[in-house]
């Protein structure tokens, strides 16, 4: 009787123990975690194809934008700019047509149609959050980690560097007519319209 | 897959004893009608954090709360004590400037377990659910702008050193990564040394002195905060190199703004501690009044301050219209 009782108790202990602890291979855990890691390049490419490109027709004419500032700066920022946080730096999605007035080491100067103020199309320093933030289509709360969010900007800028700029830089000549869409950063409190620099998202040299 | 025996008795004992632990952790319920907001700050040994803490405390006072500033002295254990005191004393919210991105999570979680909301200011913790909201300087983007200016000023070539802040702080690495995300595109800009000085002016001076001995031909130094930039500049003056080496900082501290005006330091990234403190205090007020929907992270833009635009700025912020 006692032996049977001990066997019964041992069986219960083994049963409970067997179902209480699970061991998995460390490799499989690491592989699962790696699979869940955020892929900034993939996110940026999807953003570029599915959100940014369909949104380009909503860009504001740069000449219209600059003229709006002289009417009501605050309202113009409220209507056309986006930013993901607090502060004076705001981003706009802009478009325009104009004549190339000079080719410089780090940019191309363009005089937009019906404007007296040159703007710059950046060809060297493609950095920052202008393109990521200008559409207002990305929500920071989608990201668990600040670095993921930063890496999205870097990945978008890489797309521009690799797919938009090479052909433009090789073909652009002074007096060419260009059509562009891009993003700009402006400081709400210290607005300086004499140094507008467009990070291009789409740029075409027009036939004469 | 292997399975091992466990001890169900441990589980049973834990369940039986847990009410005693829970009872021991109960906080004192404030009997006063006036609610209280704690400000727990990483250090008061740096004027930047003094501005942050004092602005937060002043704002919560102006909103009708009692407040107290707790100084963690850059020590996570002391920070844990501060949290326990704040929880036991019945504070209704905590405005928190953490000492360590990982080490401080447990403290925020303790407050959360006691139903006290935590609003991080400036420094981040590596958890998305421990704090109610984190109001953070956009260090990475600020240093991207600073990195671009650095490349322009260096004309894309030269040797430089980098002095890092606290290695356990996310801000240190966000700044460094932002800077390198630009500068590393230029192979003729060579980093010859990278060393930590813990965001401390005196340590930065010592680090810079030894770096100058090891690398006498450097052209620039990028420092992870302004206190270190001031220390590095002091070492350069002592070595007679201050005209040959360009110094770049980050923070927008008053002495560095003055040094930029005097053309001693080239540029800094202006953070806005007052803006962060005010936002955190207002969030705490809104939480106490019933709001629950807050952004998990709220970046605050950092602006580049150079010798061209320095007149627009004062220490820790921008000039208002009356100061212009």
Short mmCIF file of C-alpha atoms in Angstrom, two decimals:
data_model
loop_
_atom_site.label_atom_id
_atom_site.label_comp_id
_atom_site.label_asym_id
_atom_site.label_seq_id
_atom_site.Cartn_x
_atom_site.Cartn_y
_atom_site.Cartn_z
CA UNK A 1 0.00 0.00 0.00
CA UNK A 2 2.77 2.39 1.03
CA UNK A 3 4.79 1.56 -2.08
CA UNK A 4 1.78 2.30 -4.25
CA UNK A 5 1.28 5.62 -2.47
CA UNK A 6 4.94 6.60 -3.05
CA UNK A 7 4.74 5.63 -6.71
CA UNK A 8 1.56 7.69 -7.05
CA UNK A 9 3.16 10.76 -5.38
CA UNK A 10 6.34 10.41 -7.47
CA UNK A 11 4.23 10.20 -10.62
CA UNK A 12 2.36 13.39 -9.64
CA UNK A 13 5.65 15.23 -8.92
CA UNK A 14 7.12 14.10 -12.24
CA UNK A 15 3.95 15.08 -14.08
CA UNK A 16 3.83 18.56 -12.52
CA UNK A 17 7.56 19.09 -13.00
CA UNK A 18 7.45 17.95 -16.61
CA UNK A 19 4.76 20.47 -17.44
CA UNK A 20 6.22 23.33 -15.39
CA UNK A 21 9.54 24.06 -17.07
CA UNK A 22 10.34 24.27 -20.75
CA UNK A 23 13.79 24.61 -22.23
CA UNK A 24 14.42 25.96 -25.70
CA UNK A 25 17.62 26.28 -27.66
CA UNK A 26 19.21 29.74 -27.27
CA UNK A 27 19.79 29.85 -31.03
CA UNK A 28 16.08 29.54 -31.75
CA UNK A 29 15.24 32.34 -29.26
CA UNK A 30 17.87 34.63 -30.81
CA UNK A 31 16.64 33.82 -34.30
CA UNK A 32 13.06 34.68 -33.29
CA UNK A 33 14.21 38.00 -31.80
CA UNK A 34 16.26 38.84 -34.89
CA UNK A 35 13.20 38.18 -37.01
CA UNK A 36 11.25 40.71 -34.95
CA UNK A 37 13.94 43.42 -35.27
CA UNK A 38 12.86 46.58 -37.06
CA UNK A 39 14.10 46.80 -40.64
CA UNK A 40 14.49 50.52 -41.41
CA UNK A 41 15.39 49.99 -45.09
CA UNK A 42 12.28 47.89 -45.66
CA UNK A 43 10.09 50.41 -43.82
CA UNK A 44 11.61 53.31 -45.79
CA UNK A 45 11.08 51.59 -49.14
CA UNK A 46 7.45 50.81 -48.27
CA UNK A 47 6.96 54.42 -47.13
CA UNK A 48 8.55 55.68 -50.36
CA UNK A 49 6.36 53.50 -52.60
CA UNK A 50 3.07 53.39 -50.73
CA UNK A 51 2.85 56.71 -48.89
CA UNK A 52 5.28 59.30 -50.22
CA UNK A 53 4.90 58.83 -54.00
CA UNK A 54 1.07 58.82 -53.97
CA UNK A 55 1.23 61.95 -51.77
CA UNK A 56 3.50 64.02 -54.06
CA UNK A 57 0.59 65.72 -55.82
CA UNK A 58 -0.27 67.34 -52.49
CA UNK A 59 3.01 69.29 -52.50
CA UNK A 60 2.58 73.06 -52.47
CA UNK A 61 4.08 75.26 -55.21
CA UNK A 62 7.18 76.80 -53.68
CA UNK A 63 6.49 80.25 -55.13
CA UNK A 64 2.97 80.18 -53.70
CA UNK A 65 4.32 79.06 -50.33
CA UNK A 66 6.88 81.87 -50.10
CA UNK A 67 4.27 84.44 -51.07
CA UNK A 68 1.91 83.10 -48.38
CA UNK A 69 4.55 83.77 -45.72
CA UNK A 70 4.42 87.48 -46.45
CA UNK A 71 0.63 87.40 -45.88
CA UNK A 72 0.40 85.34 -42.67
CA UNK A 73 3.43 83.41 -41.46
CA UNK A 74 1.71 81.58 -38.60
CA UNK A 75 -1.23 80.45 -40.68
CA UNK A 76 1.08 79.31 -43.49
CA UNK A 77 3.06 77.15 -41.06
CA UNK A 78 -0.16 75.75 -39.56
CA UNK A 79 -1.64 74.96 -42.96
CA UNK A 80 1.27 73.49 -44.87
CA UNK A 81 3.96 72.25 -42.48
CA UNK A 82 4.39 69.10 -40.46
CA UNK A 83 6.66 68.06 -37.60
CA UNK A 84 6.56 65.11 -35.27
CA UNK A 85 7.55 66.87 -32.09
CA UNK A 86 7.66 70.18 -30.30
CA UNK A 87 9.80 73.04 -31.53
CA UNK A 88 10.42 75.59 -34.24
CA UNK A 89 11.69 73.28 -36.98
CA UNK A 90 8.87 72.46 -39.40
CA UNK A 91 8.86 70.63 -42.73
CA UNK A 92 7.05 71.28 -46.02
CA UNK A 93 6.50 69.18 -49.11
CA UNK A 94 7.06 71.55 -52.04
CA UNK A 95 7.16 71.46 -55.83
CA UNK A 96 8.22 73.81 -58.59
CA UNK A 97 9.65 74.43 -62.03
CA UNK A 98 12.59 76.66 -62.85
CA UNK A 99 15.87 77.29 -64.62
CA UNK A 100 19.21 76.07 -63.31
CA UNK A 101 21.32 79.16 -62.67
CA UNK A 102 24.46 77.44 -61.36
CA UNK A 103 25.89 74.01 -60.60
CA UNK A 104 27.78 74.09 -57.33
CA UNK A 105 29.87 71.61 -55.37
CA UNK A 106 27.11 70.76 -52.90
CA UNK A 107 23.91 71.89 -54.66
CA UNK A 108 22.27 73.20 -57.79
CA UNK A 109 20.78 76.71 -57.78
CA UNK A 110 17.40 77.05 -59.43
CA UNK A 111 15.38 80.16 -60.17
CA UNK A 112 11.73 79.07 -59.95
CA UNK A 113 9.31 80.41 -62.60
CA UNK A 114 7.90 83.82 -61.69
CA UNK A 115 10.33 84.22 -58.78
CA UNK A 116 13.30 86.50 -58.18
CA UNK A 117 14.73 84.36 -55.37
CA UNK A 118 16.99 81.42 -56.15
CA UNK A 119 16.52 78.21 -54.21
CA UNK A 120 18.95 75.34 -53.85
CA UNK A 121 18.41 71.72 -54.74
CA UNK A 122 20.70 69.72 -52.43
CA UNK A 123 22.98 67.28 -54.20
CA UNK A 124 25.56 66.60 -51.48
CA UNK A 125 24.11 66.94 -47.99
CA UNK A 126 21.13 64.60 -48.06
CA UNK A 127 20.63 64.30 -44.31
CA UNK A 128 18.00 65.05 -41.70
CA UNK A 129 14.28 64.41 -41.30
CA UNK A 130 12.78 66.71 -43.93
CA UNK A 131 11.49 63.99 -46.25
CA UNK A 132 10.40 61.66 -43.43
CA UNK A 133 8.40 64.35 -41.67
CA UNK A 134 7.15 66.65 -44.46
CA UNK A 135 4.13 64.53 -45.38
CA UNK A 136 2.88 64.09 -41.81
CA UNK A 137 2.11 60.47 -42.70
CA UNK A 138 4.42 58.84 -40.14
CA UNK A 139 3.32 58.48 -36.54
CA UNK A 140 6.12 58.42 -33.97
CA UNK A 141 4.09 56.14 -31.70
CA UNK A 142 4.43 53.37 -34.27
CA UNK A 143 8.06 53.06 -33.14
CA UNK A 144 9.18 51.42 -29.92
CA UNK A 145 12.68 52.73 -30.18
CA UNK A 146 13.96 56.21 -31.03
CA UNK A 147 16.87 54.80 -33.03
CA UNK A 148 14.45 52.91 -35.31
CA UNK A 149 12.77 56.20 -36.02
CA UNK A 150 16.12 57.90 -36.75
CA UNK A 151 17.17 55.03 -38.98
CA UNK A 152 14.07 55.56 -41.13
CA UNK A 153 15.33 59.05 -42.03
CA UNK A 154 18.76 57.67 -42.86
CA UNK A 155 17.21 54.94 -45.04
CA UNK A 156 14.95 57.42 -46.91
CA UNK A 157 17.93 59.70 -47.51
CA UNK A 158 19.86 56.71 -48.84
CA UNK A 159 17.12 56.05 -51.42
CA UNK A 160 17.44 59.67 -52.58
CA UNK A 161 21.22 59.46 -52.72
CA UNK A 162 21.17 56.23 -54.69
CA UNK A 163 18.15 56.54 -56.97
CA UNK A 164 17.29 60.24 -57.45
CA UNK A 165 20.60 62.10 -57.51
CA UNK A 166 23.01 60.17 -59.75
CA UNK A 167 21.15 60.71 -63.03
CA UNK A 168 20.27 64.32 -62.15
CA UNK A 169 23.86 65.18 -61.22
CA UNK A 170 25.22 63.67 -64.41
CA UNK A 171 22.70 65.41 -66.69
CA UNK A 172 22.11 68.79 -65.05
CA UNK A 173 23.54 71.79 -66.92
CA UNK A 174 23.27 75.51 -66.41
CA UNK A 175 20.17 76.93 -68.19
CA UNK A 176 18.38 73.55 -68.09
CA UNK A 177 14.73 73.73 -67.10
CA UNK A 178 13.87 71.43 -64.19
CA UNK A 179 10.72 70.26 -62.46
CA UNK A 180 11.05 69.06 -58.89
CA UNK A 181 9.19 67.84 -55.82
CA UNK A 182 10.97 67.73 -52.47
CA UNK A 183 11.03 68.60 -48.80
CA UNK A 184 12.31 71.71 -47.03
CA UNK A 185 12.96 72.61 -43.40
CA UNK A 186 12.08 76.07 -42.09
CA UNK A 187 12.43 77.59 -38.63
CA UNK A 188 9.08 78.95 -37.50
CA UNK A 189 10.55 81.55 -35.19
CA UNK A 190 13.44 82.59 -37.42
CA UNK A 191 12.13 82.31 -40.92
CA UNK A 192 14.85 82.73 -43.54
CA UNK A 193 13.51 82.41 -47.08
CA UNK A 194 16.85 83.38 -48.64
CA UNK A 195 18.41 79.98 -47.89
CA UNK A 196 15.74 77.50 -48.94
CA UNK A 197 17.27 74.09 -49.67
CA UNK A 198 15.14 71.38 -51.21
CA UNK A 199 15.89 67.72 -50.58
CA UNK A 200 14.63 66.29 -53.88
CA UNK A 201 12.23 63.36 -53.99
CA UNK A 202 11.49 63.65 -57.69
CA UNK A 203 13.42 65.76 -60.21
CA UNK A 204 13.23 65.91 -63.99
CA UNK A 205 15.18 67.87 -66.57
CA UNK A 206 12.60 69.21 -69.00
CA UNK A 207 13.10 69.24 -72.76
CA UNK A 208 13.66 72.69 -74.30
CA UNK B 1 13.29 19.74 -26.19
CA UNK B 2 14.36 18.94 -22.64
CA UNK B 3 12.21 19.41 -19.58
CA UNK B 4 13.36 19.58 -15.98
CA UNK B 5 11.64 19.14 -12.66
CA UNK B 6 10.60 22.21 -10.81
CA UNK B 7 9.58 22.82 -7.20
CA UNK B 8 5.88 23.55 -7.03
CA UNK B 9 6.31 24.29 -3.36
CA UNK B 10 8.27 27.45 -4.22
CA UNK B 11 5.32 28.59 -6.25
CA UNK B 12 2.93 27.82 -3.43
CA UNK B 13 5.12 29.61 -0.88
CA UNK B 14 5.38 32.65 -3.12
CA UNK B 15 1.62 32.81 -3.51
CA UNK B 16 1.09 32.42 0.25
CA UNK B 17 3.65 35.08 1.22
CA UNK B 18 2.97 37.64 -1.48
CA UNK B 19 0.25 39.55 0.43
CA UNK B 20 2.84 40.49 3.08
CA UNK B 21 5.16 42.00 0.47
CA UNK B 22 2.32 43.81 -1.19
CA UNK B 23 1.19 45.13 2.19
CA UNK B 24 4.72 46.28 2.96
CA UNK B 25 4.89 48.31 -0.23
CA UNK B 26 1.68 50.23 0.26
CA UNK B 27 2.25 53.94 -0.03
CA UNK B 28 1.12 56.61 2.33
CA UNK B 29 -2.12 58.10 1.07
CA UNK B 30 -1.91 61.85 1.05
CA UNK B 31 -4.39 63.31 3.45
CA UNK B 32 -3.74 66.84 2.26
CA UNK B 33 -6.10 68.17 -0.34
CA UNK B 34 -3.17 69.80 -2.18
CA UNK B 35 -1.65 67.30 -4.59
CA UNK B 36 2.09 66.85 -4.98
CA UNK B 37 4.42 66.41 -7.94
CA UNK B 38 8.01 65.21 -7.44
CA UNK B 39 10.90 66.27 -9.65
CA UNK B 40 13.64 63.61 -9.64
CA UNK B 41 16.70 64.83 -11.54
CA UNK B 42 19.89 62.97 -12.47
CA UNK B 43 22.21 65.65 -11.10
CA UNK B 44 22.17 69.21 -9.85
CA UNK B 45 25.90 69.47 -10.40
CA UNK B 46 25.38 70.77 -13.95
CA UNK B 47 23.62 74.09 -14.58
CA UNK B 48 21.68 72.62 -17.50
CA UNK B 49 19.91 70.15 -15.20
CA UNK B 50 19.37 72.85 -12.58
CA UNK B 51 17.44 74.85 -15.20
CA UNK B 52 15.47 71.71 -16.14
CA UNK B 53 14.56 70.85 -12.52
CA UNK B 54 13.79 74.38 -11.41
CA UNK B 55 11.61 75.12 -14.43
CA UNK B 56 9.66 71.90 -13.85
CA UNK B 57 9.23 72.68 -10.14
CA UNK B 58 8.17 76.28 -10.80
CA UNK B 59 5.63 75.20 -13.39
CA UNK B 60 3.97 72.57 -11.17
CA UNK B 61 3.86 75.12 -8.34
CA UNK B 62 2.21 77.63 -10.62
CA UNK B 63 -0.35 74.95 -11.50
CA UNK B 64 -1.23 74.65 -7.81
CA UNK B 65 0.78 71.61 -6.67
CA UNK B 66 3.28 71.09 -3.90
CA UNK B 67 6.65 70.01 -5.22
CA UNK B 68 10.06 68.79 -4.16
CA UNK B 69 13.27 68.35 -6.18
CA UNK B 70 15.22 65.11 -5.55
CA UNK B 71 18.87 65.02 -6.70
CA UNK B 72 20.04 61.54 -7.77
CA UNK B 73 23.69 62.66 -8.10
CA UNK B 74 24.08 60.52 -11.23
CA UNK B 75 23.69 57.45 -9.03
CA UNK B 76 21.03 54.87 -9.85
CA UNK B 77 20.90 53.57 -6.24
CA UNK B 78 20.27 57.05 -4.92
CA UNK B 79 17.66 57.46 -7.62
CA UNK B 80 15.95 54.27 -6.35
CA UNK B 81 15.89 55.79 -2.83
CA UNK B 82 14.40 58.99 -4.26
CA UNK B 83 11.63 57.00 -5.94
CA UNK B 84 10.88 55.07 -2.75
CA UNK B 85 10.68 58.35 -0.82
CA UNK B 86 8.44 59.92 -3.44
CA UNK B 87 6.14 56.89 -3.51
CA UNK B 88 6.02 56.61 0.30
CA UNK B 89 5.38 60.35 0.65
CA UNK B 90 2.26 60.16 -1.51
CA UNK B 91 3.36 62.19 -4.53
CA UNK B 92 0.75 62.11 -7.29
CA UNK B 93 3.13 62.32 -10.27
CA UNK B 94 6.86 62.23 -10.93
CA UNK B 95 8.76 64.39 -13.41
CA UNK B 96 11.82 62.31 -14.04
CA UNK B 97 15.24 62.95 -15.52
CA UNK B 98 16.83 59.45 -15.41
CA UNK B 99 20.42 58.57 -14.59
CA UNK B 100 20.60 55.47 -16.78
CA UNK B 101 18.56 54.34 -19.79
CA UNK B 102 18.40 50.74 -18.57
CA UNK B 103 19.11 51.05 -14.83
CA UNK B 104 16.32 53.57 -14.30
CA UNK B 105 13.54 51.44 -15.80
CA UNK B 106 12.98 49.57 -12.55
CA UNK B 107 12.42 52.84 -10.69
CA UNK B 108 9.82 54.05 -13.16
CA UNK B 109 8.13 50.64 -12.95
CA UNK B 110 7.96 50.92 -9.14
CA UNK B 111 6.09 54.20 -9.49
CA UNK B 112 3.83 52.71 -12.14
CA UNK B 113 3.02 49.80 -9.81
CA UNK B 114 2.01 52.38 -7.21
CA UNK B 115 -0.27 54.10 -9.79
CA UNK B 116 1.99 57.15 -10.00
CA UNK B 117 2.56 58.45 -13.54
CA UNK B 118 6.14 59.15 -14.59
CA UNK B 119 7.02 61.76 -17.21
CA UNK B 120 10.61 61.54 -18.41
CA UNK B 121 12.39 64.77 -19.30
CA UNK B 122 15.36 64.98 -21.66
CA UNK B 123 16.85 61.56 -20.93
CA UNK B 124 15.25 58.40 -22.22
CA UNK B 125 14.60 55.04 -20.57
CA UNK B 126 14.68 51.93 -22.74
CA UNK B 127 11.11 50.91 -22.09
CA UNK B 128 7.92 51.94 -23.82
CA UNK B 129 5.57 51.07 -20.98
CA UNK B 130 7.34 52.17 -17.79
CA UNK B 131 6.82 55.92 -18.23
CA UNK B 132 3.51 57.55 -19.13
CA UNK B 133 5.32 59.80 -21.61
CA UNK B 134 8.92 60.72 -22.46
CA UNK B 135 9.66 64.28 -23.56
CA UNK B 136 13.07 64.07 -25.16
CA UNK B 137 15.48 66.30 -26.99
CA UNK B 138 15.88 65.11 -30.56
CA UNK B 139 19.58 64.55 -29.96
CA UNK B 140 20.16 62.45 -33.05
CA UNK B 141 18.69 65.00 -35.46
CA UNK B 142 20.40 67.86 -33.63
CA UNK B 143 23.73 66.15 -34.16
CA UNK B 144 22.92 65.42 -37.80
CA UNK B 145 22.66 69.20 -38.29
CA UNK B 146 25.80 69.71 -36.22
CA UNK B 147 27.61 67.00 -38.24
CA UNK B 148 26.70 68.69 -41.52
CA UNK B 149 28.01 72.02 -40.22
CA UNK B 150 31.15 70.27 -38.96
CA UNK B 151 31.80 68.84 -42.46
CA UNK B 152 31.28 72.27 -44.04
CA UNK B 153 33.57 74.01 -41.54
CA UNK B 154 36.26 71.35 -41.93
CA UNK B 155 35.93 71.50 -45.73
CA UNK B 156 35.48 67.71 -45.70
CA UNK B 157 38.96 66.86 -44.41
CA UNK B 158 41.08 66.80 -41.26
CA UNK B 159 41.73 64.83 -38.06
CA UNK B 160 39.40 65.09 -35.12
CA UNK B 161 38.69 63.58 -31.71
CA UNK B 162 35.35 62.89 -30.07
CA UNK B 163 34.68 63.27 -26.34
CA UNK B 164 31.66 61.22 -25.30
CA UNK B 165 29.32 61.68 -22.33
CA UNK B 166 28.15 58.96 -19.93
CA UNK B 167 28.37 55.65 -21.74
CA UNK B 168 25.19 54.34 -20.06
CA UNK B 169 23.09 57.25 -21.27
CA UNK B 170 21.16 57.01 -24.55
CA UNK B 171 21.75 60.70 -25.23
CA UNK B 172 25.49 60.02 -25.47
CA UNK B 173 24.99 57.50 -28.25
CA UNK B 174 22.14 59.27 -30.04
CA UNK B 175 24.37 62.34 -30.32
CA UNK B 176 27.39 60.34 -31.43
CA UNK B 177 25.37 58.33 -33.97
CA UNK B 178 23.69 61.44 -35.38
CA UNK B 179 27.07 63.12 -35.80
CA UNK B 180 28.70 60.07 -37.39
CA UNK B 181 25.69 59.46 -39.67
CA UNK B 182 26.94 62.52 -41.56
CA UNK B 183 30.67 62.80 -40.89
CA UNK B 184 31.45 59.16 -41.70
CA UNK B 185 30.44 59.79 -45.32
CA UNK B 186 33.69 61.76 -45.70
CA UNK B 187 36.74 59.48 -45.64
CA UNK B 188 39.17 62.41 -45.41
CA UNK B 189 37.67 63.34 -42.05
CA UNK B 190 39.50 60.97 -39.75
CA UNK B 191 38.59 60.29 -36.13
CA UNK B 192 41.87 59.67 -34.28
CA UNK B 193 40.43 59.08 -30.80
CA UNK B 194 37.09 58.68 -29.04
CA UNK B 195 37.00 58.87 -25.26
CA UNK B 196 34.41 59.38 -22.53
CA UNK B 197 34.49 62.27 -20.05
CA UNK B 198 31.08 61.59 -18.42
CA UNK B 199 29.58 64.97 -19.47
CA UNK B 200 31.96 66.56 -16.95
CA UNK B 201 33.95 69.73 -17.63
CA UNK B 202 37.00 68.85 -15.51
CA UNK B 203 37.21 65.31 -16.84
CA UNK B 204 36.96 66.64 -20.40
CA UNK B 205 39.85 68.98 -19.71
CA UNK B 206 41.99 66.07 -18.49
CA UNK B 207 40.93 63.88 -21.42
CA UNK B 208 41.72 66.66 -23.89
CA UNK B 209 45.14 67.24 -22.31
CA UNK B 210 46.08 63.60 -22.77
CA UNK B 211 44.59 63.45 -26.27
CA UNK B 212 46.64 66.48 -27.31
CA UNK B 213 49.80 64.74 -26.14
CA UNK B 214 48.94 61.57 -28.08
CA UNK B 215 47.58 63.36 -31.18
CA UNK B 216 49.21 66.79 -31.50
CA UNK B 217 47.99 67.36 -35.08
CA UNK B 218 44.23 67.36 -34.58
CA UNK B 219 42.04 69.96 -36.28
CA UNK B 220 38.77 69.61 -34.38
CA UNK B 221 37.03 68.16 -31.33
CA UNK B 222 33.38 67.17 -31.13
CA UNK B 223 32.07 67.04 -27.55
CA UNK B 224 28.85 65.35 -26.44
CA UNK B 225 27.85 68.33 -24.30
CA UNK B 226 28.79 71.94 -23.68
CA UNK B 227 30.39 71.37 -20.27
CA UNK B 228 32.89 69.06 -21.97
CA UNK B 229 33.34 71.53 -24.85
CA UNK B 230 34.28 74.21 -22.29
CA UNK B 231 36.72 71.81 -20.60
CA UNK B 232 38.25 70.83 -23.94
CA UNK B 233 38.61 74.48 -24.94
CA UNK B 234 40.32 75.23 -21.61
CA UNK B 235 42.85 72.44 -22.30
CA UNK B 236 43.45 73.82 -25.80
CA UNK B 237 44.07 77.32 -24.41
CA UNK B 238 46.55 75.88 -21.88
CA UNK B 239 48.35 74.03 -24.69
CA UNK B 240 48.37 77.12 -26.95
CA UNK B 241 46.27 75.30 -29.59
CA UNK B 242 42.95 77.08 -29.29
CA UNK B 243 43.29 78.85 -32.64
CA UNK B 244 44.15 75.67 -34.55
CA UNK B 245 41.48 73.31 -33.19
CA UNK B 246 37.78 73.88 -33.83
CA UNK B 247 35.54 72.99 -30.86
CA UNK B 248 31.94 71.82 -31.26
CA UNK B 249 29.59 71.25 -28.31
CA UNK B 250 25.98 70.33 -27.64
CA UNK B 251 23.40 71.70 -25.15
CA UNK B 252 23.18 75.47 -25.52
CA UNK B 253 24.73 76.28 -22.14
CA UNK B 254 25.17 79.95 -21.36
CA UNK B 255 28.98 79.96 -21.23
CA UNK B 256 29.21 78.20 -24.60
CA UNK B 257 26.74 80.64 -26.19
CA UNK B 258 29.05 83.40 -24.96
CA UNK B 259 32.10 81.50 -26.27
CA UNK B 260 30.46 81.20 -29.70
CA UNK B 261 29.85 84.96 -29.67
CA UNK B 262 33.53 85.44 -28.77
CA UNK B 263 34.50 83.07 -31.63
CA UNK B 264 36.15 80.61 -29.24
CA UNK B 265 33.76 77.72 -29.90
CA UNK B 266 32.42 77.07 -33.40
CA UNK B 267 28.91 75.71 -32.81
CA UNK B 268 26.55 73.90 -30.48
CA UNK B 269 23.16 72.23 -30.62
CA UNK B 270 20.58 74.22 -28.67
CA UNK B 271 18.35 72.04 -26.56
CA UNK B 272 15.37 73.57 -24.85
CA UNK B 273 15.29 72.34 -21.22
CA UNK B 274 12.63 74.86 -20.27
CA UNK B 275 10.36 73.64 -23.07
CA UNK B 276 10.79 70.02 -21.97
CA UNK B 277 10.20 70.85 -18.29
CA UNK B 278 7.08 72.89 -19.05
CA UNK B 279 5.66 70.16 -21.27
CA UNK B 280 6.30 67.46 -18.64
CA UNK B 281 4.73 69.57 -15.88
CA UNK B 282 1.67 70.32 -18.03
CA UNK B 283 1.32 66.62 -18.91
CA UNK B 284 1.42 65.71 -15.19
CA UNK B 285 -1.27 68.28 -14.48
CA UNK B 286 -3.43 66.91 -17.31
CA UNK B 287 -2.92 63.34 -16.04
CA UNK B 288 -3.98 64.26 -12.51
CA UNK B 289 -7.07 65.93 -13.98
CA UNK B 290 -8.02 62.72 -15.80
CA UNK B 291 -6.34 62.70 -19.20
CA UNK B 292 -4.78 59.34 -20.10
CA UNK B 293 -3.89 59.60 -23.77
CA UNK B 294 -0.28 60.83 -24.05
CA UNK B 295 2.32 60.30 -26.77
CA UNK B 296 4.78 57.66 -25.59
CA UNK B 297 7.65 59.79 -26.88
CA UNK B 298 7.61 63.46 -27.73
CA UNK B 299 10.78 64.73 -29.45
CA UNK B 300 11.78 68.36 -28.92
CA UNK B 301 13.67 69.88 -31.86
CA UNK B 302 17.31 70.87 -31.35
CA UNK B 303 18.55 73.93 -33.23
CA UNK B 304 22.02 74.56 -34.59
CA UNK B 305 23.72 77.62 -33.06
CA UNK B 306 26.67 79.01 -35.00
CA UNK B 307 28.65 82.22 -35.08
CA UNK B 308 26.23 83.45 -37.78
CA UNK B 309 22.99 83.07 -35.80
CA UNK B 310 24.19 83.14 -32.16
CA UNK B 311 22.62 86.56 -31.57
CA UNK B 312 19.19 84.92 -31.73
CA UNK B 313 19.95 82.77 -28.67
CA UNK B 314 20.65 82.98 -24.97
CA UNK B 315 21.74 80.20 -22.63
CA UNK B 316 19.24 77.29 -22.65
CA UNK B 317 16.92 78.84 -25.22
CA UNK B 318 16.00 81.59 -27.62
CA UNK B 319 15.77 85.26 -26.92
CA UNK B 320 12.19 86.36 -26.54
CA UNK B 321 11.00 89.53 -28.25
CA UNK B 322 11.86 91.66 -25.22
CA UNK B 323 15.46 90.41 -25.26
CA UNK B 324 16.07 91.05 -28.97
#
